[in-house]
Coordinates of C-alpha atoms and ligand atoms in Angstrom, one line a residue:
X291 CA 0.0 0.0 0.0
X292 CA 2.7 2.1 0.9
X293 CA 3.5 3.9 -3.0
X294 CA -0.4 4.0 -3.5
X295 CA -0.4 7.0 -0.8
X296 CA 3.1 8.3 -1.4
X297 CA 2.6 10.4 -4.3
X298 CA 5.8 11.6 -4.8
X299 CA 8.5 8.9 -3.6
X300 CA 11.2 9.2 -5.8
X301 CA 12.5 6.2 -4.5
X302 CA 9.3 3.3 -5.4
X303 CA 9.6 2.3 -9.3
X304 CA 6.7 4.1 -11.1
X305 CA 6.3 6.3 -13.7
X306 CA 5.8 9.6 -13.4
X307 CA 3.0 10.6 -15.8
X308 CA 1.2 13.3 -14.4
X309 CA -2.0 11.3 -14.6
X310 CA -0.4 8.5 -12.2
X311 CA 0.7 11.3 -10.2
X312 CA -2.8 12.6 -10.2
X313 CA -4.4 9.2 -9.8
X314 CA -2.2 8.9 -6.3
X315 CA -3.1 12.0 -5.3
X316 CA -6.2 10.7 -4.8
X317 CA -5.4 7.9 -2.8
X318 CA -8.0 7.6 0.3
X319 CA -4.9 6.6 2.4
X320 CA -3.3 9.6 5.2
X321 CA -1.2 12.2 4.5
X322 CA 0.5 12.5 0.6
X323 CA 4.4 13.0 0.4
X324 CA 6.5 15.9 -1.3
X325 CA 5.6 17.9 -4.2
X326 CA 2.7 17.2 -6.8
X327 CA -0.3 18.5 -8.3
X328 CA -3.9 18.0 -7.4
X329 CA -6.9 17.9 -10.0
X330 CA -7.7 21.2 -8.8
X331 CA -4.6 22.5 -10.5
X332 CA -3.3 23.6 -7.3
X333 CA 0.8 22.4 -6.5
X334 CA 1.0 20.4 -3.2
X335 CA 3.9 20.2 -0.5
X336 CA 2.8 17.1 1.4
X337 CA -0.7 18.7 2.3
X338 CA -0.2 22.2 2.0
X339 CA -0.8 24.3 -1.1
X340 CA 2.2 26.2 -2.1
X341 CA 0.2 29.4 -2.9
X342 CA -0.8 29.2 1.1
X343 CA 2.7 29.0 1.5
X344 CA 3.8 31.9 -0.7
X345 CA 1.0 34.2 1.6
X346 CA 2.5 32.7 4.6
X347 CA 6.1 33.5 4.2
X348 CA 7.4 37.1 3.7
X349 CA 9.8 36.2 1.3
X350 CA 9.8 35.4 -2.4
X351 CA 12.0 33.7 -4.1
X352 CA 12.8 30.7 -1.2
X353 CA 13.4 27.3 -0.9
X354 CA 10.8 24.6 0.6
X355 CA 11.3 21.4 1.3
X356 CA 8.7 18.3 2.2
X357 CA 10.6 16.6 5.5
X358 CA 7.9 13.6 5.1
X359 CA 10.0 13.3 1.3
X360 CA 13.3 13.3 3.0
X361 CA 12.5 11.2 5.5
X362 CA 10.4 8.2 3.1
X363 CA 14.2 8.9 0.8
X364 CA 16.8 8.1 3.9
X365 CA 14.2 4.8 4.4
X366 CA 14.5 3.8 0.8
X367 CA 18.5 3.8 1.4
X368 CA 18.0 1.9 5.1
X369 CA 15.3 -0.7 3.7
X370 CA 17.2 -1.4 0.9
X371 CA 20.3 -2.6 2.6
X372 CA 18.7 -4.5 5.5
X373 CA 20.8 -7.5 5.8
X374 CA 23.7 -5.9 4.4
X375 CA 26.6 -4.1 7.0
X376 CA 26.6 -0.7 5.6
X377 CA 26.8 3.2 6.2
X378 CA 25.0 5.7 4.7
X379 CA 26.8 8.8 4.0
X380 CA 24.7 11.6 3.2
X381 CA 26.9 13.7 0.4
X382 CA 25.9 16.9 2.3
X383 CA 27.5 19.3 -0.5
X384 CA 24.1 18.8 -2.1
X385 CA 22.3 20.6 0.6
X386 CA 24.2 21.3 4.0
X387 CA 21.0 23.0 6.0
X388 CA 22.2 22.4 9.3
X389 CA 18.1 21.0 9.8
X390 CA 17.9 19.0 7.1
X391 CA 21.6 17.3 7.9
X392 CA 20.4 17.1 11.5
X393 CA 17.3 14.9 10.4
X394 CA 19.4 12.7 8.7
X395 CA 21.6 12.0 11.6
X396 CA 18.5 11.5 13.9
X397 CA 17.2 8.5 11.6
X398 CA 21.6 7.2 11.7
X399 CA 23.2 9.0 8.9
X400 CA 26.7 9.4 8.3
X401 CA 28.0 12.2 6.2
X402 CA 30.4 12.4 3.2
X403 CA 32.2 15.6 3.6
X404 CA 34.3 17.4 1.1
X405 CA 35.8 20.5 2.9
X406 CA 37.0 21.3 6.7
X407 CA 34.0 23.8 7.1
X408 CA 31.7 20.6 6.2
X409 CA 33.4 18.3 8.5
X410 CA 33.0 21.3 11.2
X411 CA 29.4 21.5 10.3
X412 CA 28.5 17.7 10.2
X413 CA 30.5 17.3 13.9
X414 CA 28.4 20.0 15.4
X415 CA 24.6 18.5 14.3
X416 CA 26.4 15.6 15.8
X417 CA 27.6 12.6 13.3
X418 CA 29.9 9.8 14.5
X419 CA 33.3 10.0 13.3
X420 CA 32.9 6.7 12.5
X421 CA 30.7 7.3 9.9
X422 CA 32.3 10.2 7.9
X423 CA 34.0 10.2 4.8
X424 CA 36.3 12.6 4.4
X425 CA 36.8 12.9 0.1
X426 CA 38.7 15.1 -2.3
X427 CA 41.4 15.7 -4.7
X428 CA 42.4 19.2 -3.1
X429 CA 42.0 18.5 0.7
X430 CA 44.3 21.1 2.5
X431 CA 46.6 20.4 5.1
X432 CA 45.2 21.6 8.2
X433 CA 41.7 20.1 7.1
X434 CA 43.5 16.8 7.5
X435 CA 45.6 17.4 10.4
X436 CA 41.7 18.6 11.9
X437 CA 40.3 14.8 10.4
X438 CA 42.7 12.6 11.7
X439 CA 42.3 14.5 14.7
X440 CA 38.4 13.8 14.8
X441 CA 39.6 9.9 13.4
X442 CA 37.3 9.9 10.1
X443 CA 38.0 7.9 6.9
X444 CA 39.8 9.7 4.7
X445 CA 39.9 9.1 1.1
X446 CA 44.1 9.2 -0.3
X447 CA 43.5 10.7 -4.3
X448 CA 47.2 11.3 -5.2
X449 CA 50.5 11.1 -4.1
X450 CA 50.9 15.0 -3.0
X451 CA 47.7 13.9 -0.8
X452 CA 49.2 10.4 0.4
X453 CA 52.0 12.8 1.5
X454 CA 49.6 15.2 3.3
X455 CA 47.8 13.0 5.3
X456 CA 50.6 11.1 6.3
X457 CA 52.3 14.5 7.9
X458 CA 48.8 14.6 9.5
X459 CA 48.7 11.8 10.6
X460 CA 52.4 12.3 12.4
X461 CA 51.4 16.3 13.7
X462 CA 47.8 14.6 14.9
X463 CA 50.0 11.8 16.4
X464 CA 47.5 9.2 15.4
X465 CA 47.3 7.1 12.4
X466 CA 44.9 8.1 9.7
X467 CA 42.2 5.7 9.0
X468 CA 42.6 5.7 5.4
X469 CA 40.8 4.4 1.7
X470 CA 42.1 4.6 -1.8
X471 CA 40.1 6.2 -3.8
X472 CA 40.5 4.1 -7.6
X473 CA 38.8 5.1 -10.8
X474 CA 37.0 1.9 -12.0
X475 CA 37.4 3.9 -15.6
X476 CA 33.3 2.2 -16.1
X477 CA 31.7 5.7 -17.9
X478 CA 28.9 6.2 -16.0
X479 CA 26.8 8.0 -19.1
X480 CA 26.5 11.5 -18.0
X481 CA 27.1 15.2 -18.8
X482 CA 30.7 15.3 -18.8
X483 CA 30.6 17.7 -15.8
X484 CA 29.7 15.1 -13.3
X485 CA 31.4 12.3 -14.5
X486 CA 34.3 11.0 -11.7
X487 CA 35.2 8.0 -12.3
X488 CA 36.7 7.6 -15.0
X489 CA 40.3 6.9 -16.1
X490 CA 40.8 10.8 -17.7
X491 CA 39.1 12.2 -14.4
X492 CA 41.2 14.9 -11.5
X493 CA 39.7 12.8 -9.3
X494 CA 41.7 9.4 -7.8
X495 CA 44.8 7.8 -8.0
X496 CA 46.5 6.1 -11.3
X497 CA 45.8 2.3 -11.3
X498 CA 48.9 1.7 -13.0
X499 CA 50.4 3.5 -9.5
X500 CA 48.4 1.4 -7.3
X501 CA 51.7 -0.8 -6.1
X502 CA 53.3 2.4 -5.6
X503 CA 49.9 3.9 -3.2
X504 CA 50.5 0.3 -1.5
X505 CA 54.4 0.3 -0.5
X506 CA 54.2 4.1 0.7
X507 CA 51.2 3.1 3.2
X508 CA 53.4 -0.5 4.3
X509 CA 56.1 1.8 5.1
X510 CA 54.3 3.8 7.2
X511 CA 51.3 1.5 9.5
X512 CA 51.8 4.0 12.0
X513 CA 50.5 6.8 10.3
X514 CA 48.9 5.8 7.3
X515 CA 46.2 2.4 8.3
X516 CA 44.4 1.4 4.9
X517 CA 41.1 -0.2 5.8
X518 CA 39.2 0.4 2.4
X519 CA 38.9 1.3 -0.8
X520 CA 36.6 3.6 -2.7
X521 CA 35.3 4.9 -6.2
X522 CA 32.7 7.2 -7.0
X523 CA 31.3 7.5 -10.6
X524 CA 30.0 10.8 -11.1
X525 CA 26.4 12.1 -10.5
X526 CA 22.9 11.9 -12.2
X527 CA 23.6 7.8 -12.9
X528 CA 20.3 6.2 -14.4
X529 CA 21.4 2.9 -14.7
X530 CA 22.5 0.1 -12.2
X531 CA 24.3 -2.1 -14.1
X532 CA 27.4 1.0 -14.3
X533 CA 27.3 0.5 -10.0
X534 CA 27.3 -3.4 -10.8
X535 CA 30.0 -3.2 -13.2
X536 CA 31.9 -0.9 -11.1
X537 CA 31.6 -2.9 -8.3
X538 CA 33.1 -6.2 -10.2
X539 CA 36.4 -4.5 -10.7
X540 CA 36.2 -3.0 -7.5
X541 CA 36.1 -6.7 -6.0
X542 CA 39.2 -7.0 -8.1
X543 CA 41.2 -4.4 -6.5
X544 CA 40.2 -5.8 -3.4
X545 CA 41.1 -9.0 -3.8
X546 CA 44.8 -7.6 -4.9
X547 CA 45.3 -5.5 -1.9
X548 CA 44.0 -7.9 0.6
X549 CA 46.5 -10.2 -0.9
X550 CA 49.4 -8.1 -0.1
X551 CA 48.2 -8.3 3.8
X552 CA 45.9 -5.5 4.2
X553 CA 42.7 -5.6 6.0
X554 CA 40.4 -4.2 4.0
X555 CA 36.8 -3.4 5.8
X556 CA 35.0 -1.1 3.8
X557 CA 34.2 -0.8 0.3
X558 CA 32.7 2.8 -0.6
X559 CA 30.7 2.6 -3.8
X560 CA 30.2 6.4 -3.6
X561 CA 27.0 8.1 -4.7
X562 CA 25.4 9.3 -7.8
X563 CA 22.2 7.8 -8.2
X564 CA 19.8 9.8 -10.2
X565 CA 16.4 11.2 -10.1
X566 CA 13.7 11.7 -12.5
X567 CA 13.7 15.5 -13.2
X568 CA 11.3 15.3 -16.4
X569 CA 8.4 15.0 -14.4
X570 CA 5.8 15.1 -17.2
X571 CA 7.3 12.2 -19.0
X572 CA 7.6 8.2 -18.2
X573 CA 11.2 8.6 -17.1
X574 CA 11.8 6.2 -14.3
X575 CA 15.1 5.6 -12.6
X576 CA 16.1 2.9 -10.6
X577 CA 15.6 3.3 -6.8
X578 CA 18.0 2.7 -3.7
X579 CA 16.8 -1.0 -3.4
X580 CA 17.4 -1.1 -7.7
X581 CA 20.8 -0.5 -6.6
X582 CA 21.6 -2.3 -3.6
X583 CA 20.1 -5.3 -5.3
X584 CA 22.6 -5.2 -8.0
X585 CA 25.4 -5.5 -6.0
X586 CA 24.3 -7.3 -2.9
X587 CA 25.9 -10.7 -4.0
X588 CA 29.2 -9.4 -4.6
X589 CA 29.5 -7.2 -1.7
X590 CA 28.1 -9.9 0.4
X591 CA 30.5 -12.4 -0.4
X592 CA 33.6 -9.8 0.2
X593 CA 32.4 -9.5 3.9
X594 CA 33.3 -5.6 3.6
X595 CA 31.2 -2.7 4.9
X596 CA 29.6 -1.4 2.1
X597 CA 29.2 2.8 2.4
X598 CA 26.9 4.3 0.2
X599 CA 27.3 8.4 -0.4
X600 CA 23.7 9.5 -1.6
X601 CA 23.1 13.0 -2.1
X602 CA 21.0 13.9 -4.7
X603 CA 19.0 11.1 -4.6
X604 CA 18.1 12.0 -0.7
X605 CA 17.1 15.5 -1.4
X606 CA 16.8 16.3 -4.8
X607 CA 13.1 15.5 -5.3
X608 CA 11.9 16.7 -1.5
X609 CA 12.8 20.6 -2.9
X610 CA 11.5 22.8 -4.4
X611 CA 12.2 26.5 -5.5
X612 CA 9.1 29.0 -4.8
X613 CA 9.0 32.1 -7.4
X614 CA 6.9 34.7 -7.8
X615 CA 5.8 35.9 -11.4
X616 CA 7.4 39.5 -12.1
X617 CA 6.0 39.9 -16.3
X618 CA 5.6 38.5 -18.8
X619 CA 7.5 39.6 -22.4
X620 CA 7.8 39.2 -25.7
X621 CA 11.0 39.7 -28.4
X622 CA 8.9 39.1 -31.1
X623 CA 10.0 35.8 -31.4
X624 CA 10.3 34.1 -27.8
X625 CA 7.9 34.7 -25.0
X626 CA 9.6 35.3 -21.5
X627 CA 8.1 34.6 -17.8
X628 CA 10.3 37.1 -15.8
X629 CA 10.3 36.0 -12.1
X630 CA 12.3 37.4 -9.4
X631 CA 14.4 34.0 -9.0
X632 CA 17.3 33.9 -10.7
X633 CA 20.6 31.6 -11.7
X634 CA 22.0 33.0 -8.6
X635 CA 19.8 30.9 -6.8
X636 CA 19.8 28.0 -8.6
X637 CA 22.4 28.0 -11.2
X638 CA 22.0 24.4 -12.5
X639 CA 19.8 25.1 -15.6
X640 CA 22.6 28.0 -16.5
X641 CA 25.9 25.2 -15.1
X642 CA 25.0 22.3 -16.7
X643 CA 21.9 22.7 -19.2
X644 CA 20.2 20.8 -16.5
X645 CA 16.2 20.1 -16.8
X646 CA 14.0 20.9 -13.7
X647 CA 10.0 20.9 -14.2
X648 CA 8.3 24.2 -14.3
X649 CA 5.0 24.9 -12.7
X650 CA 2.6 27.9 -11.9
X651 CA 1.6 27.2 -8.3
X652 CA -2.1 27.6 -9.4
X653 CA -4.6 27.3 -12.6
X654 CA -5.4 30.4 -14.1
X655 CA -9.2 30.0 -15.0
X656 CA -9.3 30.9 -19.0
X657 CA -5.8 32.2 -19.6
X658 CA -3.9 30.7 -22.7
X659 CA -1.0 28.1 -23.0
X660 CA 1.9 29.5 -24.2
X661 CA 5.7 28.8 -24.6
X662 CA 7.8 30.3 -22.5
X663 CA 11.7 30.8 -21.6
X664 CA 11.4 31.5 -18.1
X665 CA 13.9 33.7 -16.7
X666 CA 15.0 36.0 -14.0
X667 CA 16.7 39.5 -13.6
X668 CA 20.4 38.6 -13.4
X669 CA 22.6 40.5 -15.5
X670 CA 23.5 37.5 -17.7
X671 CA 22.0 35.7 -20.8
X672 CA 22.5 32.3 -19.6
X673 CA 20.1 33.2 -16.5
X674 CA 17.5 31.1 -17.4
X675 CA 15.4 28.2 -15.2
X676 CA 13.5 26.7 -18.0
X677 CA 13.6 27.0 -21.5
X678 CA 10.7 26.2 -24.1
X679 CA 8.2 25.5 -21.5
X680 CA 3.9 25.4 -22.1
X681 CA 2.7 27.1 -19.5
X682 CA -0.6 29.4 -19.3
X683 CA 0.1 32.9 -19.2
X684 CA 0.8 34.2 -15.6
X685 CA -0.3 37.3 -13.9
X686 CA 2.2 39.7 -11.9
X687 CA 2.2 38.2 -8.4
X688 CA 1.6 34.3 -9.8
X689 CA 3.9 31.6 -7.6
X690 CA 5.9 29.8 -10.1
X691 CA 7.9 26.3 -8.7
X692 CA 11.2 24.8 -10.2
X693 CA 10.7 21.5 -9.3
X694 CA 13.4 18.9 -7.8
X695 CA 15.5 21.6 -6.3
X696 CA 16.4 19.7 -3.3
X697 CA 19.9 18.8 -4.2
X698 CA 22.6 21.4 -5.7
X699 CA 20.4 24.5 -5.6
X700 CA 20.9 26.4 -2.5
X701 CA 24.3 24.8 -1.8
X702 CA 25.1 26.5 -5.3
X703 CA 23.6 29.5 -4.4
X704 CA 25.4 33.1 -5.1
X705 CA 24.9 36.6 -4.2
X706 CA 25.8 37.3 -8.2
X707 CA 24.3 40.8 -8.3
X708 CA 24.6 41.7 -4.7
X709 CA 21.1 39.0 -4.4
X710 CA 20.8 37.6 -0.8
X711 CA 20.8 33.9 -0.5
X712 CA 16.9 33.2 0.0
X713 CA 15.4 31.5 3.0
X714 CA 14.5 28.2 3.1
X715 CA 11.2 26.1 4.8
X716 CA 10.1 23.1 5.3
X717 CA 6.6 21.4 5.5
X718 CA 6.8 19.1 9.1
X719 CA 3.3 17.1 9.8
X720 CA 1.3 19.7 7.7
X721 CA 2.9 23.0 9.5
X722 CA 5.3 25.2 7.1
X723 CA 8.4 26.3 9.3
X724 CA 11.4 28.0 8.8
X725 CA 14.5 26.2 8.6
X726 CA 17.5 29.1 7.7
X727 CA 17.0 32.8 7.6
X728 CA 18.0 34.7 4.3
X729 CA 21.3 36.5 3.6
X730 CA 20.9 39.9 4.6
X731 CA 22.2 43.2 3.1
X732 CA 23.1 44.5 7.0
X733 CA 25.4 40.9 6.9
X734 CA 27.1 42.2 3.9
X735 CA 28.2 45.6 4.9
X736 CA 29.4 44.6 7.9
X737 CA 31.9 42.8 5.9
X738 CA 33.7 45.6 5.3
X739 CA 33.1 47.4 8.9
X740 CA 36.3 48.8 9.8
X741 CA 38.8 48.3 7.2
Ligands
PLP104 C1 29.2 14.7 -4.8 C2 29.6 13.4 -4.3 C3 28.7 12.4 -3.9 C4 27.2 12.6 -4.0 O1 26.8 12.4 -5.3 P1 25.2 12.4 -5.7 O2 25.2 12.4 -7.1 O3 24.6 13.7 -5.1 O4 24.6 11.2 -5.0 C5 29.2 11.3 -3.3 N1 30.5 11.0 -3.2 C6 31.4 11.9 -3.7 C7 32.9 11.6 -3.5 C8 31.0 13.1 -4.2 O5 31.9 14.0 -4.7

């Protein structure tokens, strides 16, 4: 029963026609999940209608999140791999709200951290060192000395960095609890910017240098303690069998260091599954248990802690961006929606040609369909968050919602034309609350109090 009255799981196999989506909608069965539209024509956070929210909150553009979404995505990940030894690592680069990594923790997260500031942030909402991943081609020195310090894993991508953390290690006067980071070289199929794993990649060591990774550590036990290995493929992944190939010559590398006397405990698969952003087509992606499933035989008979490092696929759909309608234009040739949300924002659309769904909060009783770019009021042609979308002509004041905003949005945010980074809610058992304040102006000036 459970996806018949969870409307907008990403994480159940379905389609996501809007009819289906409709269809559940209805379902006589409790309270409906993340974002999705009604027959009415209204746009739904769990129960709420996003136009209530728009007149609740005094600030447009913001963020809003479902919590019941983020919640039903963290179970996906801890059904799926019941059975199976394993850590979840929340990526928290894809949104680090201090509330949102906080939840996490609560249902027994671990985070995958890519900066010193993160792995300050993750310690205070109060993850286990034990379950933090500490990754990166540039990590600085005194972020490691601060990691060993705390006793995370830590992820060794290069020589200069073997070096690094192994000074660490020696200034911390601990050993470094250390995995290699190897690039399986399996493409993972998508837009070249988020692709990682692959031999031509910055991220990772060189397999050909993998011997050479091994000696350095064997020299060293007392700083430098290898207990895993790791890859991670890139990001937006649709299909499973690039995590079951992956993991197949990942069991190989395993096999070769463990062979050489190494203990290995933990096999890090990384993250990257992807969501299905064209919400008004049958795209369907494979779901936590889609991947798990793929490699639970292998994995099983390694006896390894598997880690997983979800972000996107935790928060991405349980987001969503709130605008509100500024004009409409014409060129002559294109149509424009101008709304006061910009690529500053969310600066996927204008980073990687990425697709989110577009929707007016509400129906517009008679107005015409038209196609639209729609576009905000940053000083740059590429600011754009939808292009060549049919929507009905909006009045000044209409809410307008990027969809699927969850992951990458406000982490990217800017202040790109002196634009304060928005607020951001969340809807928590049918009550909209905020979750961070916005950037203010006063915040900014006081940057340059004084000097
Ligand atoms: C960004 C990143 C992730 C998360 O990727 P998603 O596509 O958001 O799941 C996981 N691991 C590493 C090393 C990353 O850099």
């Amino acid at each position: 029963m459970k996806a018949k009255c969870n409307v907008a799981s990403s994480n159940t196999k379905r389609s996501r026609s809007s009819v289906q989506a409709k269809a559940q909608a209805q379902a006589p069965c409790g309270v409906s999940t993340g974002f999705y539209s009604k027959d009415d024509g209204f746009v739904y956070c769990d129960d709420v209608r996003v136009k209530d929210v728009r007149q609740q909150v005094p600030e447009s553009p913001f963020y809003l999140y479902s919590k019941n979404q983020l919640t039903e995505n963290f179970q996906a990940y801890s059904d799926a791999l019941s059975g199976i030894d394993s850590i979840i690592g929340y990526a928290i680069k894809a949104n680090n709200n201090f509330l949102i990594m906080k939840h996490f923790r609560e249902m027994g997260s671990g985070a995958v951290l890519v900066s010193g500031n993160e792995l300050e942030c993750a310690r205070a909402a109060g993850y286990a060192p034990e379950k933090i991943v500490f990754n990166g081609n540039g990590k600085l020195y005194h972020e490691l000395v601060y990691a060993v310090k705390e006793g995370v894993l830590i992820n060794i991508d290069s020589e200069f960095d073997l070096e690094n953390i192994r000074n660490a290690a020696r200034e911390a006067g601990k050993a470094a609890k250390v995995l290699l980071r190897i690039n399986p070289d399996v493409d993972p199929e998508v837009h070249p910017y988020v692709s990682t794993g692959i031999k031509s990649s910055k991220f990772g060591i060189r397999n050909e240098r993998l011997q050479w990774f091994l000696d350095e550590v064997k020299k060293d036990g007392k700083a430098l303690d290898l207990v895993g290995v790791h890859c991670h493929l890139g990001s937006t992944i649709s299909k499973v069998n690039i995590f079951y190939d992956a993991t197949v010559l990942m069991v190989d590398f395993i096999k070769e260091i463990r062979a050489q006397g190494f203990d290995i405990r933990y096999f890090d698969i990384g993250g990257g599954l992807g969501i299905p952003y064209h919400r008004d087509t049958d795209e369907v992606m494979p779901s936590p248990s889609d991947l798990i499933e793929a490699v639970r035989k292998l994995v099983s008979e390694l006896g390894v802690t598997l880690i997983l490092e979800p972000g996107r696929s935790l928060v991405g759909n349980a987001g969503a961006f709130v605008n509100t309608v500024n004009g409409v234009k014409s060129n002559g040739q294109k149509n424009f929606i101008v709304i006061d949300g910009s690529m500053a924002e969310l600066i996927r659309p204008s980073l990687y040609d990425a697709y989110q769904h577009i929707e007016l909060d509400q129906p517009i009783p008679g107005a015409e369909r038209k196609v639209f770019d729609v576009v905000g009021p940053v000083c740059e042609s590429a600011d754009f968050l939808g292009k060549d979308r049919e929507l009905q002509v909006p009045t000044a004041g209409t809410g307008l919602i990027v969809h699927d905003a969850g992951a990458y949005c406000m982490s990217m945010a800017s202040t790109y034309n002196l634009r304060m980074r928005p607020a951001e809610y969340w809807v928590d058992g049918g009550k909209v609350k905020k979750i961070r304040h916005c950037d203010t102006l006063a915040e900014h000036l006081a940057k340059f109090e004084g000097l």
